[in-house]
Amino acid sequence: FLYFNGKLNLTAFIRSLDAYNYFIPNSDFLNYMLEEVSAKSKLEKGSIAMLVSCPHVYTRDIEKAKNEAEPPKESFGVSSEATHLVEDYMSTAWHSALEVVYHGREKQTEWGEIFEGQKVSRFLPRLFIEVRKPEEYQIHDKAPFTKEYGIEYAHNYVIYAGQIDEPVNKPILKEGEVYTYAERARYCVDDNIKVDQLYACIQKLKEEKCRRDCYVGIARPWDLTGWEPPCLRGYQLFCLGNRLAGIFYMRSNDVYGAMHANMFAFATLTAYVSELTGFSSYAYYHFANDAHIYSEFLDAVREILYPKTPTFSDSLSRGRKRYL
């Protein structure tokens, strides 16, 4: 649930959907849930949205679906309810995300009493990004992290890469860590039944590339009572022709401070799994239910988007200083 446009809105992630038989029942359920929560929270009801990884129609229903289908309508760019970006590279995808969110809406955040610079943010709801060539031009030259950091973050915080090809059966958190995405995916100490979800998905994809159930859940019910619930809620790995697709769902994403490193790490995970499971290449999809830039970073973002062009006098001044 996310409050924007003066209303309460609901967004659901669905790993697989029989579009002919179950789209309407699922949308009816989501609509009912939104009505109930809106009424109980005394907030005006807004919109519902579904992010579906593997929508499908079974061959038995093809003719019936053809008779009822309408021409598809694709929307790109920014709208009041969602934003859809398509870019070739992660570096340009991040740049485009910075631009649309920088020109987005303004709202208060829950962090104002602790971090003055994060009291207000620019944001857009439901930001969906498709990256066509995630293996090329991965890091923007103005990214707030180095490639070395990105690899370390991917290997240790997201993947636990040293043991990617074998199950994890012991705690992996370092001293002082409450959770990591790798810990939630591979060996969550607080789970009653411990499952290395990532390893299980890799084994399933090795056996059958067309599996639709290779979903890794990062969120836990008790996150609702915690102070800092994980921004990443879960991800799915699925077959897209000859490519392995990775789709990552985030409840909240700091576009300047975290998104680019997130994208690099998540794409690295997808690349490793594609190699281990015999896919020729991979595709990357990134979704943020609340994509934002905190006010303390707006000047830095402005400089990335609209760098100041040095004037002739600026050049002369620098030249004089060089010879002083």
PDB file of C-alpha atoms in Angstrom:
ATOM      1  CA  PHE A   1       0.000   0.000   0.000  1.00  0.00           C
ATOM      2  CA  LEU A   2       1.263   3.487  -0.857  1.00  0.00           C
ATOM      3  CA  TYR A   3      -0.391   6.848  -0.329  1.00  0.00           C
ATOM      4  CA  PHE A   4      -0.110   9.237  -3.276  1.00  0.00           C
ATOM      5  CA  ASN A   5      -2.395  11.467  -5.335  1.00  0.00           C
ATOM      6  CA  GLY A   6      -4.258  12.065  -2.075  1.00  0.00           C
ATOM      7  CA  LYS A   7      -5.412   8.429  -2.051  1.00  0.00           C
ATOM      8  CA  LEU A   8      -4.383   4.996  -0.815  1.00  0.00           C
ATOM      9  CA  ASN A   9      -3.117   2.776  -3.627  1.00  0.00           C
ATOM     10  CA  LEU A  10      -2.240  -0.904  -3.834  1.00  0.00           C
ATOM     11  CA  THR A  11       0.460  -2.607  -5.912  1.00  0.00           C
ATOM     12  CA  ALA A  12       0.848  -6.396  -6.070  1.00  0.00           C
ATOM     13  CA  PHE A  13       3.693  -8.538  -7.385  1.00  0.00           C
ATOM     14  CA  ILE A  14       2.473 -11.739  -9.071  1.00  0.00           C
ATOM     15  CA  ARG A  15       5.070 -14.272 -10.177  1.00  0.00           C
ATOM     16  CA  SER A  16       2.767 -16.145 -12.588  1.00  0.00           C
ATOM     17  CA  LEU A  17      -0.759 -15.474 -13.837  1.00  0.00           C
ATOM     18  CA  ASP A  18      -3.122 -17.449 -16.050  1.00  0.00           C
ATOM     19  CA  ALA A  19      -4.406 -14.285 -17.699  1.00  0.00           C
ATOM     20  CA  TYR A  20      -7.517 -15.813 -19.241  1.00  0.00           C
ATOM     21  CA  ASN A  21      -8.876 -17.600 -16.173  1.00  0.00           C
ATOM     22  CA  TYR A  22      -7.488 -15.678 -13.217  1.00  0.00           C
ATOM     23  CA  PHE A  23      -6.876 -12.043 -14.115  1.00  0.00           C
ATOM     24  CA  ILE A  24     -10.369 -10.950 -13.074  1.00  0.00           C
ATOM     25  CA  PRO A  25     -10.478 -12.990  -9.826  1.00  0.00           C
ATOM     26  CA  ASN A  26      -7.086 -11.596  -8.825  1.00  0.00           C
ATOM     27  CA  SER A  27      -8.015  -8.015  -9.657  1.00  0.00           C
ATOM     28  CA  ASP A  28     -11.321  -8.431  -7.785  1.00  0.00           C
ATOM     29  CA  PHE A  29      -9.442  -9.658  -4.717  1.00  0.00           C
ATOM     30  CA  LEU A  30      -7.000  -6.738  -4.835  1.00  0.00           C
ATOM     31  CA  ASN A  31      -9.849  -4.290  -5.287  1.00  0.00           C
ATOM     32  CA  TYR A  32     -11.617  -5.798  -2.263  1.00  0.00           C
ATOM     33  CA  MET A  33      -8.465  -5.551  -0.152  1.00  0.00           C
ATOM     34  CA  LEU A  34      -7.964  -1.919  -1.132  1.00  0.00           C
ATOM     35  CA  GLU A  35     -11.577  -1.101  -0.289  1.00  0.00           C
ATOM     36  CA  GLU A  36     -11.266  -2.756   3.131  1.00  0.00           C
ATOM     37  CA  VAL A  37      -7.963  -1.144   4.086  1.00  0.00           C
ATOM     38  CA  SER A  38      -9.061   2.259   2.773  1.00  0.00           C
ATOM     39  CA  ALA A  39     -12.232   2.094   4.846  1.00  0.00           C
ATOM     40  CA  LYS A  40     -10.423   1.011   8.010  1.00  0.00           C
ATOM     41  CA  SER A  41      -7.671   3.605   7.609  1.00  0.00           C
ATOM     42  CA  LYS A  42     -10.191   6.297   6.607  1.00  0.00           C
ATOM     43  CA  LEU A  43      -8.267   7.123   3.449  1.00  0.00           C
ATOM     44  CA  GLU A  44      -9.797   7.632   0.033  1.00  0.00           C
ATOM     45  CA  LYS A  45      -9.484   4.599  -2.212  1.00  0.00           C
ATOM     46  CA  GLY A  46      -7.076   4.987  -5.110  1.00  0.00           C
ATOM     47  CA  SER A  47      -5.829   2.614  -7.811  1.00  0.00           C
ATOM     48  CA  ILE A  48      -4.631  -0.973  -7.981  1.00  0.00           C
ATOM     49  CA  ALA A  49      -1.709  -2.220 -10.070  1.00  0.00           C
ATOM     50  CA  MET A  50      -0.212  -5.629 -10.785  1.00  0.00           C
ATOM     51  CA  LEU A  51       3.385  -6.370 -11.703  1.00  0.00           C
ATOM     52  CA  VAL A  52       3.199  -9.810 -13.342  1.00  0.00           C
ATOM     53  CA  SER A  53       6.416 -11.666 -14.158  1.00  0.00           C
ATOM     54  CA  CYS A  54       4.970 -14.506 -16.231  1.00  0.00           C
ATOM     55  CA  PRO A  55       1.523 -13.743 -17.645  1.00  0.00           C
ATOM     56  CA  HIS A  56       0.327 -16.570 -19.862  1.00  0.00           C
ATOM     57  CA  VAL A  57      -2.607 -18.133 -21.684  1.00  0.00           C
ATOM     58  CA  TYR A  58      -2.706 -21.922 -21.975  1.00  0.00           C
ATOM     59  CA  THR A  59      -3.139 -23.385 -25.457  1.00  0.00           C
ATOM     60  CA  ARG A  60      -6.501 -24.844 -24.452  1.00  0.00           C
ATOM     61  CA  ASP A  61      -7.799 -21.290 -24.013  1.00  0.00           C
ATOM     62  CA  ILE A  62      -6.204 -19.624 -27.055  1.00  0.00           C
ATOM     63  CA  GLU A  63      -9.312 -19.494 -29.233  1.00  0.00           C
ATOM     64  CA  LYS A  64     -11.520 -18.253 -26.391  1.00  0.00           C
ATOM     65  CA  ALA A  65      -8.931 -15.636 -25.493  1.00  0.00           C
ATOM     66  CA  LYS A  66      -8.730 -14.452 -29.126  1.00  0.00           C
ATOM     67  CA  ASN A  67     -12.471 -13.911 -29.211  1.00  0.00           C
ATOM     68  CA  GLU A  68     -12.413 -11.783 -26.060  1.00  0.00           C
ATOM     69  CA  ALA A  69      -9.088 -10.007 -26.461  1.00  0.00           C
ATOM     70  CA  GLU A  70      -8.733  -6.337 -27.320  1.00  0.00           C
ATOM     71  CA  PRO A  71      -5.700  -4.724 -29.012  1.00  0.00           C
ATOM     72  CA  PRO A  72      -2.973  -4.230 -26.379  1.00  0.00           C
ATOM     73  CA  LYS A  73      -2.070  -0.730 -25.266  1.00  0.00           C
ATOM     74  CA  GLU A  74       1.477  -0.030 -24.131  1.00  0.00           C
ATOM     75  CA  SER A  75       2.361   3.064 -22.146  1.00  0.00           C
ATOM     76  CA  PHE A  76       5.832   4.500 -21.678  1.00  0.00           C
ATOM     77  CA  GLY A  77       7.153   7.492 -19.793  1.00  0.00           C
ATOM     78  CA  VAL A  78       5.618   9.205 -16.780  1.00  0.00           C
ATOM     79  CA  SER A  79       1.939   9.132 -15.840  1.00  0.00           C
ATOM     80  CA  SER A  80       0.063  10.024 -12.673  1.00  0.00           C
ATOM     81  CA  GLU A  81      -0.170   6.362 -11.620  1.00  0.00           C
ATOM     82  CA  ALA A  82       3.120   4.839 -12.800  1.00  0.00           C
ATOM     83  CA  THR A  83       6.290   5.342 -14.842  1.00  0.00           C
ATOM     84  CA  HIS A  84       7.704   2.960 -17.469  1.00  0.00           C
ATOM     85  CA  LEU A  85      11.279   3.440 -18.721  1.00  0.00           C
ATOM     86  CA  VAL A  86      13.090   1.363 -21.350  1.00  0.00           C
ATOM     87  CA  GLU A  87      16.850   1.804 -21.790  1.00  0.00           C
ATOM     88  CA  ASP A  88      19.665  -0.146 -23.401  1.00  0.00           C
ATOM     89  CA  TYR A  89      22.113   0.141 -20.498  1.00  0.00           C
ATOM     90  CA  MET A  90      22.033   0.317 -16.716  1.00  0.00           C
ATOM     91  CA  SER A  91      24.004   3.561 -16.768  1.00  0.00           C
ATOM     92  CA  THR A  92      21.460   5.310 -18.996  1.00  0.00           C
ATOM     93  CA  ALA A  93      18.583   3.704 -17.095  1.00  0.00           C
ATOM     94  CA  TRP A  94      19.856   5.236 -13.862  1.00  0.00           C
ATOM     95  CA  HIS A  95      20.298   8.611 -15.562  1.00  0.00           C
ATOM     96  CA  SER A  96      16.719   8.489 -16.872  1.00  0.00           C
ATOM     97  CA  ALA A  97      15.421   7.475 -13.445  1.00  0.00           C
ATOM     98  CA  LEU A  98      17.240  10.430 -11.872  1.00  0.00           C
ATOM     99  CA  GLU A  99      15.692  12.777 -14.418  1.00  0.00           C
ATOM    100  CA  VAL A 100      12.069  11.678 -14.087  1.00  0.00           C
ATOM    101  CA  VAL A 101      12.170  11.525 -10.288  1.00  0.00           C
ATOM    102  CA  TYR A 102      14.007  14.863 -10.039  1.00  0.00           C
ATOM    103  CA  HIS A 103      11.051  16.394 -11.891  1.00  0.00           C
ATOM    104  CA  GLY A 104       8.568  14.348  -9.854  1.00  0.00           C
ATOM    105  CA  ARG A 105       6.354  15.244  -6.932  1.00  0.00           C
ATOM    106  CA  GLU A 106       7.343  16.426  -3.480  1.00  0.00           C
ATOM    107  CA  LYS A 107       6.315  14.762  -0.237  1.00  0.00           C
ATOM    108  CA  GLN A 108       7.242  14.459   3.412  1.00  0.00           C
ATOM    109  CA  THR A 109       9.003  11.289   4.577  1.00  0.00           C
ATOM    110  CA  GLU A 110       9.067   9.372   7.847  1.00  0.00           C
ATOM    111  CA  TRP A 111      12.771  10.189   8.354  1.00  0.00           C
ATOM    112  CA  GLY A 112      12.484  13.906   9.093  1.00  0.00           C
ATOM    113  CA  GLU A 113      12.898  13.677  12.868  1.00  0.00           C
ATOM    114  CA  ILE A 114      16.163  11.748  12.495  1.00  0.00           C
ATOM    115  CA  PHE A 115      17.737  13.062   9.286  1.00  0.00           C
ATOM    116  CA  GLU A 116      16.977  16.683   8.463  1.00  0.00           C
ATOM    117  CA  GLY A 117      18.146  16.255   4.864  1.00  0.00           C
ATOM    118  CA  GLN A 118      15.674  13.419   4.342  1.00  0.00           C
ATOM    119  CA  LYS A 119      12.599  15.176   5.699  1.00  0.00           C
ATOM    120  CA  VAL A 120      11.359  15.914   2.171  1.00  0.00           C
ATOM    121  CA  SER A 121      11.824  13.995  -1.067  1.00  0.00           C
ATOM    122  CA  ARG A 122      10.947  14.149  -4.731  1.00  0.00           C
ATOM    123  CA  PHE A 123       9.275  10.912  -5.746  1.00  0.00           C
ATOM    124  CA  LEU A 124       7.353   8.935  -8.342  1.00  0.00           C
ATOM    125  CA  PRO A 125       5.173   5.895  -7.660  1.00  0.00           C
ATOM    126  CA  ARG A 126       5.512   2.555  -9.439  1.00  0.00           C
ATOM    127  CA  LEU A 127       8.707   3.104 -11.403  1.00  0.00           C
ATOM    128  CA  PHE A 128       9.331   0.164 -13.768  1.00  0.00           C
ATOM    129  CA  ILE A 129      12.618  -0.009 -15.686  1.00  0.00           C
ATOM    130  CA  GLU A 130      13.547  -2.399 -18.490  1.00  0.00           C
ATOM    131  CA  VAL A 131      17.260  -2.736 -19.323  1.00  0.00           C
ATOM    132  CA  ARG A 132      17.856  -4.367 -22.703  1.00  0.00           C
ATOM    133  CA  LYS A 133      21.648  -4.846 -22.528  1.00  0.00           C
ATOM    134  CA  PRO A 134      22.516  -5.057 -18.824  1.00  0.00           C
ATOM    135  CA  GLU A 135      25.959  -6.495 -19.541  1.00  0.00           C
ATOM    136  CA  GLU A 136      27.141  -3.318 -21.326  1.00  0.00           C
ATOM    137  CA  TYR A 137      27.977   0.163 -19.968  1.00  0.00           C
ATOM    138  CA  GLN A 138      26.937  -0.856 -16.504  1.00  0.00           C
ATOM    139  CA  ILE A 139      28.174   2.035 -14.354  1.00  0.00           C
ATOM    140  CA  HIS A 140      27.475   5.737 -14.967  1.00  0.00           C
ATOM    141  CA  ASP A 141      30.558   7.958 -14.797  1.00  0.00           C
ATOM    142  CA  LYS A 142      28.843  10.016 -12.064  1.00  0.00           C
ATOM    143  CA  ALA A 143      27.639   7.022 -10.049  1.00  0.00           C
ATOM    144  CA  PRO A 144      28.084   7.490  -6.275  1.00  0.00           C
ATOM    145  CA  PHE A 145      30.049   4.227  -5.977  1.00  0.00           C
ATOM    146  CA  THR A 146      33.035   2.471  -7.555  1.00  0.00           C
ATOM    147  CA  LYS A 147      32.976  -0.775  -9.493  1.00  0.00           C
ATOM    148  CA  GLU A 148      34.989  -2.377  -6.689  1.00  0.00           C
ATOM    149  CA  TYR A 149      32.309  -1.415  -4.171  1.00  0.00           C
ATOM    150  CA  GLY A 150      29.576  -2.644  -6.526  1.00  0.00           C
ATOM    151  CA  ILE A 151      31.195  -6.065  -6.844  1.00  0.00           C
ATOM    152  CA  GLU A 152      31.753  -6.350  -3.085  1.00  0.00           C
ATOM    153  CA  TYR A 153      28.163  -5.278  -2.400  1.00  0.00           C
ATOM    154  CA  ALA A 154      26.841  -7.788  -4.937  1.00  0.00           C
ATOM    155  CA  HIS A 155      28.976 -10.673  -3.701  1.00  0.00           C
ATOM    156  CA  ASN A 156      28.556 -10.173   0.043  1.00  0.00           C
ATOM    157  CA  TYR A 157      25.270  -8.354   0.666  1.00  0.00           C
ATOM    158  CA  VAL A 158      23.118  -9.655  -2.183  1.00  0.00           C
ATOM    159  CA  ILE A 159      24.426 -13.051  -3.353  1.00  0.00           C
ATOM    160  CA  TYR A 160      26.860 -14.635  -0.875  1.00  0.00           C
ATOM    161  CA  ALA A 161      28.777 -15.441  -4.031  1.00  0.00           C
ATOM    162  CA  GLY A 162      31.469 -17.611  -2.472  1.00  0.00           C
ATOM    163  CA  GLN A 163      28.871 -20.345  -2.088  1.00  0.00           C
ATOM    164  CA  ILE A 164      26.504 -19.632  -4.972  1.00  0.00           C
ATOM    165  CA  ASP A 165      26.763 -23.168  -6.389  1.00  0.00           C
ATOM    166  CA  GLU A 166      26.141 -25.036  -3.129  1.00  0.00           C
ATOM    167  CA  PRO A 167      23.525 -24.737  -0.376  1.00  0.00           C
ATOM    168  CA  VAL A 168      24.124 -22.506   2.634  1.00  0.00           C
ATOM    169  CA  ASN A 169      23.339 -24.308   5.890  1.00  0.00           C
ATOM    170  CA  LYS A 170      24.806 -22.010   8.534  1.00  0.00           C
ATOM    171  CA  PRO A 171      24.402 -18.356   9.622  1.00  0.00           C
ATOM    172  CA  ILE A 172      26.145 -15.874   7.318  1.00  0.00           C
ATOM    173  CA  LEU A 173      25.494 -12.519   8.995  1.00  0.00           C
ATOM    174  CA  LYS A 174      28.548 -10.568  10.113  1.00  0.00           C
ATOM    175  CA  GLU A 175      28.774  -8.937  13.510  1.00  0.00           C
ATOM    176  CA  GLY A 176      26.465  -5.925  13.708  1.00  0.00           C
ATOM    177  CA  GLU A 177      24.312  -6.907  10.711  1.00  0.00           C
ATOM    178  CA  VAL A 178      20.570  -7.242  11.308  1.00  0.00           C
ATOM    179  CA  TYR A 179      19.946  -8.753   7.883  1.00  0.00           C
ATOM    180  CA  THR A 180      21.313  -8.755   4.360  1.00  0.00           C
ATOM    181  CA  TYR A 181      19.522  -9.623   1.142  1.00  0.00           C
ATOM    182  CA  ALA A 182      21.762 -12.688   0.891  1.00  0.00           C
ATOM    183  CA  GLU A 183      20.876 -13.774   4.437  1.00  0.00           C
ATOM    184  CA  ARG A 184      17.160 -13.452   3.758  1.00  0.00           C
ATOM    185  CA  ALA A 185      17.534 -15.379   0.494  1.00  0.00           C
ATOM    186  CA  ARG A 186      19.837 -18.144   1.685  1.00  0.00           C
ATOM    187  CA  TYR A 187      19.827 -18.743   5.438  1.00  0.00           C
ATOM    188  CA  CYS A 188      17.561 -16.552   7.535  1.00  0.00           C
ATOM    189  CA  VAL A 189      18.312 -17.268  11.188  1.00  0.00           C
ATOM    190  CA  ASP A 190      14.804 -16.267  12.274  1.00  0.00           C
ATOM    191  CA  ASP A 191      12.992 -18.612   9.869  1.00  0.00           C
ATOM    192  CA  ASN A 192      11.477 -21.698  11.493  1.00  0.00           C
ATOM    193  CA  ILE A 193      12.128 -23.707   8.331  1.00  0.00           C
ATOM    194  CA  LYS A 194      15.355 -22.665   6.653  1.00  0.00           C
ATOM    195  CA  VAL A 195      15.539 -22.868   2.867  1.00  0.00           C
ATOM    196  CA  ASP A 196      18.340 -21.654   0.624  1.00  0.00           C
ATOM    197  CA  GLN A 197      15.921 -20.111  -1.853  1.00  0.00           C
ATOM    198  CA  LEU A 198      18.541 -18.942  -4.349  1.00  0.00           C
ATOM    199  CA  TYR A 199      20.248 -22.323  -4.516  1.00  0.00           C
ATOM    200  CA  ALA A 200      16.862 -24.056  -4.891  1.00  0.00           C
ATOM    201  CA  CYS A 201      15.973 -21.762  -7.803  1.00  0.00           C
ATOM    202  CA  ILE A 202      19.284 -22.484  -9.512  1.00  0.00           C
ATOM    203  CA  GLN A 203      18.709 -26.239  -9.236  1.00  0.00           C
ATOM    204  CA  LYS A 204      15.167 -25.909 -10.610  1.00  0.00           C
ATOM    205  CA  LEU A 205      16.357 -23.869 -13.597  1.00  0.00           C
ATOM    206  CA  LYS A 206      19.087 -26.398 -14.332  1.00  0.00           C
ATOM    207  CA  GLU A 207      16.462 -29.132 -14.505  1.00  0.00           C
ATOM    208  CA  GLU A 208      13.801 -27.170 -16.397  1.00  0.00           C
ATOM    209  CA  LYS A 209      14.462 -23.733 -17.872  1.00  0.00           C
ATOM    210  CA  CYS A 210      10.778 -22.867 -18.232  1.00  0.00           C
ATOM    211  CA  ARG A 211      10.018 -22.958 -14.497  1.00  0.00           C
ATOM    212  CA  ARG A 212       7.753 -20.141 -13.319  1.00  0.00           C
ATOM    213  CA  ASP A 213       8.212 -20.733  -9.591  1.00  0.00           C
ATOM    214  CA  CYS A 214      11.795 -19.525  -9.117  1.00  0.00           C
ATOM    215  CA  TYR A 215      10.922 -16.710  -6.739  1.00  0.00           C
ATOM    216  CA  VAL A 216      13.115 -15.600  -3.835  1.00  0.00           C
ATOM    217  CA  GLY A 217      11.294 -13.896  -0.973  1.00  0.00           C
ATOM    218  CA  ILE A 218      13.272 -11.288   0.962  1.00  0.00           C
ATOM    219  CA  ALA A 219      10.373  -9.805   2.962  1.00  0.00           C
ATOM    220  CA  ARG A 220       9.161 -11.353   6.210  1.00  0.00           C
ATOM    221  CA  PRO A 221       5.880 -10.627   8.079  1.00  0.00           C
ATOM    222  CA  TRP A 222       7.751  -9.268  11.092  1.00  0.00           C
ATOM    223  CA  ASP A 223       9.322  -6.538   8.938  1.00  0.00           C
ATOM    224  CA  LEU A 224       6.147  -4.533   9.504  1.00  0.00           C
ATOM    225  CA  THR A 225       7.077  -4.148  13.161  1.00  0.00           C
ATOM    226  CA  GLY A 226      10.734  -3.305  12.518  1.00  0.00           C
ATOM    227  CA  TRP A 227      12.400   0.069  12.148  1.00  0.00           C
ATOM    228  CA  GLU A 228      14.128  -0.553   8.795  1.00  0.00           C
ATOM    229  CA  PRO A 229      12.364  -3.218   6.721  1.00  0.00           C
ATOM    230  CA  PRO A 230      14.297  -4.367   3.631  1.00  0.00           C
ATOM    231  CA  CYS A 231      13.696  -2.199   0.585  1.00  0.00           C
ATOM    232  CA  LEU A 232      13.939  -5.280  -1.647  1.00  0.00           C
ATOM    233  CA  ARG A 233      10.841  -7.427  -1.154  1.00  0.00           C
ATOM    234  CA  GLY A 234      11.715 -10.233  -3.527  1.00  0.00           C
ATOM    235  CA  TYR A 235      12.880 -11.255  -6.986  1.00  0.00           C
ATOM    236  CA  GLN A 236      12.111 -13.822  -9.644  1.00  0.00           C
ATOM    237  CA  LEU A 237      14.289 -15.566 -12.211  1.00  0.00           C
ATOM    238  CA  PHE A 238      12.509 -16.886 -15.292  1.00  0.00           C
ATOM    239  CA  CYS A 239      13.018 -17.936 -18.898  1.00  0.00           C
ATOM    240  CA  LEU A 240      12.563 -15.301 -21.599  1.00  0.00           C
ATOM    241  CA  GLY A 241      13.341 -17.061 -24.861  1.00  0.00           C
ATOM    242  CA  ASN A 242      17.048 -17.926 -24.727  1.00  0.00           C
ATOM    243  CA  ARG A 243      17.658 -15.403 -21.949  1.00  0.00           C
ATOM    244  CA  LEU A 244      17.287 -15.591 -18.200  1.00  0.00           C
ATOM    245  CA  ALA A 245      15.254 -12.657 -16.921  1.00  0.00           C
ATOM    246  CA  GLY A 246      15.622 -11.235 -13.444  1.00  0.00           C
ATOM    247  CA  ILE A 247      12.848  -9.015 -12.074  1.00  0.00           C
ATOM    248  CA  PHE A 248      13.416  -7.269  -8.740  1.00  0.00           C
ATOM    249  CA  TYR A 249      10.601  -5.695  -6.704  1.00  0.00           C
ATOM    250  CA  MET A 250      11.470  -2.914  -4.259  1.00  0.00           C
ATOM    251  CA  ARG A 251       8.983  -1.288  -1.909  1.00  0.00           C
ATOM    252  CA  SER A 252      11.166   1.838  -1.743  1.00  0.00           C
ATOM    253  CA  ASN A 253      14.296   2.955  -3.585  1.00  0.00           C
ATOM    254  CA  ASP A 254      16.630   5.896  -3.004  1.00  0.00           C
ATOM    255  CA  VAL A 255      17.322   6.744  -6.641  1.00  0.00           C
ATOM    256  CA  TYR A 256      20.501   8.752  -6.031  1.00  0.00           C
ATOM    257  CA  GLY A 257      21.985   6.999  -3.018  1.00  0.00           C
ATOM    258  CA  ALA A 258      21.150   3.342  -3.671  1.00  0.00           C
ATOM    259  CA  MET A 259      19.396   2.511  -6.948  1.00  0.00           C
ATOM    260  CA  HIS A 260      22.449   2.317  -9.202  1.00  0.00           C
ATOM    261  CA  ALA A 261      24.345   0.024  -6.820  1.00  0.00           C
ATOM    262  CA  ASN A 262      21.177  -2.051  -6.380  1.00  0.00           C
ATOM    263  CA  MET A 263      20.799  -2.432 -10.142  1.00  0.00           C
ATOM    264  CA  PHE A 264      24.451  -3.374 -10.602  1.00  0.00           C
ATOM    265  CA  ALA A 265      24.276  -6.002  -7.847  1.00  0.00           C
ATOM    266  CA  PHE A 266      20.935  -7.455  -8.925  1.00  0.00           C
ATOM    267  CA  ALA A 267      22.081  -7.666 -12.549  1.00  0.00           C
ATOM    268  CA  THR A 268      25.299  -9.351 -11.400  1.00  0.00           C
ATOM    269  CA  LEU A 269      23.229 -11.953  -9.552  1.00  0.00           C
ATOM    270  CA  THR A 270      21.129 -12.549 -12.672  1.00  0.00           C
ATOM    271  CA  ALA A 271      24.269 -12.874 -14.816  1.00  0.00           C
ATOM    272  CA  TYR A 272      25.799 -15.466 -12.480  1.00  0.00           C
ATOM    273  CA  VAL A 273      22.617 -17.537 -12.379  1.00  0.00           C
ATOM    274  CA  SER A 274      22.276 -17.385 -16.175  1.00  0.00           C
ATOM    275  CA  GLU A 275      25.792 -18.798 -16.541  1.00  0.00           C
ATOM    276  CA  LEU A 276      25.190 -21.549 -13.987  1.00  0.00           C
ATOM    277  CA  THR A 277      21.907 -22.609 -15.601  1.00  0.00           C
ATOM    278  CA  GLY A 278      22.996 -22.586 -19.241  1.00  0.00           C
ATOM    279  CA  PHE A 279      21.272 -19.491 -20.626  1.00  0.00           C
ATOM    280  CA  SER A 280      22.967 -17.603 -23.458  1.00  0.00           C
ATOM    281  CA  SER A 281      22.427 -14.167 -21.885  1.00  0.00           C
ATOM    282  CA  TYR A 282      20.177 -12.333 -19.447  1.00  0.00           C
ATOM    283  CA  ALA A 283      17.649  -9.502 -19.150  1.00  0.00           C
ATOM    284  CA  TYR A 284      17.088  -7.160 -16.216  1.00  0.00           C
ATOM    285  CA  TYR A 285      13.931  -5.533 -14.857  1.00  0.00           C
ATOM    286  CA  HIS A 286      13.752  -3.169 -11.884  1.00  0.00           C
ATOM    287  CA  PHE A 287      10.613  -2.021 -10.078  1.00  0.00           C
ATOM    288  CA  ALA A 288      10.344   0.522  -7.259  1.00  0.00           C
ATOM    289  CA  ASN A 289       6.940   1.166  -5.706  1.00  0.00           C
ATOM    290  CA  ASP A 290       8.259   4.445  -4.269  1.00  0.00           C
ATOM    291  CA  ALA A 291      11.243   5.860  -6.164  1.00  0.00           C
ATOM    292  CA  HIS A 292      12.594   8.973  -4.490  1.00  0.00           C
ATOM    293  CA  ILE A 293      15.434  11.479  -4.190  1.00  0.00           C
ATOM    294  CA  TYR A 294      15.960  13.031  -0.766  1.00  0.00           C
ATOM    295  CA  SER A 295      16.198  16.814  -0.647  1.00  0.00           C
ATOM    296  CA  GLU A 296      19.804  16.688   0.595  1.00  0.00           C
ATOM    297  CA  PHE A 297      20.853  15.104  -2.720  1.00  0.00           C
ATOM    298  CA  LEU A 298      18.959  17.382  -5.115  1.00  0.00           C
ATOM    299  CA  ASP A 299      21.965  19.623  -5.811  1.00  0.00           C
ATOM    300  CA  ALA A 300      24.141  16.594  -6.607  1.00  0.00           C
ATOM    301  CA  VAL A 301      21.473  15.222  -8.940  1.00  0.00           C
ATOM    302  CA  ARG A 302      21.054  18.592 -10.636  1.00  0.00           C
ATOM    303  CA  GLU A 303      24.792  18.676 -11.345  1.00  0.00           C
ATOM    304  CA  ILE A 304      24.602  15.216 -12.941  1.00  0.00           C
ATOM    305  CA  LEU A 305      21.596  16.073 -15.089  1.00  0.00           C
ATOM    306  CA  TYR A 306      22.504  19.651 -15.949  1.00  0.00           C
ATOM    307  CA  PRO A 307      26.241  20.166 -15.439  1.00  0.00           C
ATOM    308  CA  LYS A 308      27.313  23.777 -15.469  1.00  0.00           C
ATOM    309  CA  THR A 309      29.142  24.645 -18.688  1.00  0.00           C
ATOM    310  CA  PRO A 310      32.375  26.539 -17.878  1.00  0.00           C
ATOM    311  CA  THR A 311      32.397  30.082 -19.236  1.00  0.00           C
ATOM    312  CA  PHE A 312      35.397  31.638 -20.984  1.00  0.00           C
ATOM    313  CA  SER A 313      36.223  33.630 -17.837  1.00  0.00           C
ATOM    314  CA  ASP A 314      36.085  30.421 -15.760  1.00  0.00           C
ATOM    315  CA  SER A 315      38.636  28.846 -18.095  1.00  0.00           C
ATOM    316  CA  LEU A 316      40.886  31.906 -17.889  1.00  0.00           C
ATOM    317  CA  SER A 317      40.646  31.904 -14.109  1.00  0.00           C
ATOM    318  CA  ARG A 318      41.664  28.252 -13.901  1.00  0.00           C
ATOM    319  CA  GLY A 319      44.527  28.925 -16.298  1.00  0.00           C
ATOM    320  CA  ARG A 320      45.870  31.772 -14.157  1.00  0.00           C
ATOM    321  CA  LYS A 321      45.689  29.641 -11.005  1.00  0.00           C
ATOM    322  CA  ARG A 322      47.630  26.885 -12.760  1.00  0.00           C
ATOM    323  CA  TYR A 323      50.592  29.194 -13.281  1.00  0.00           C
ATOM    324  CA  LEU A 324      50.537  31.005  -9.920  1.00  0.00           C
TER     325      LEU A 324
END
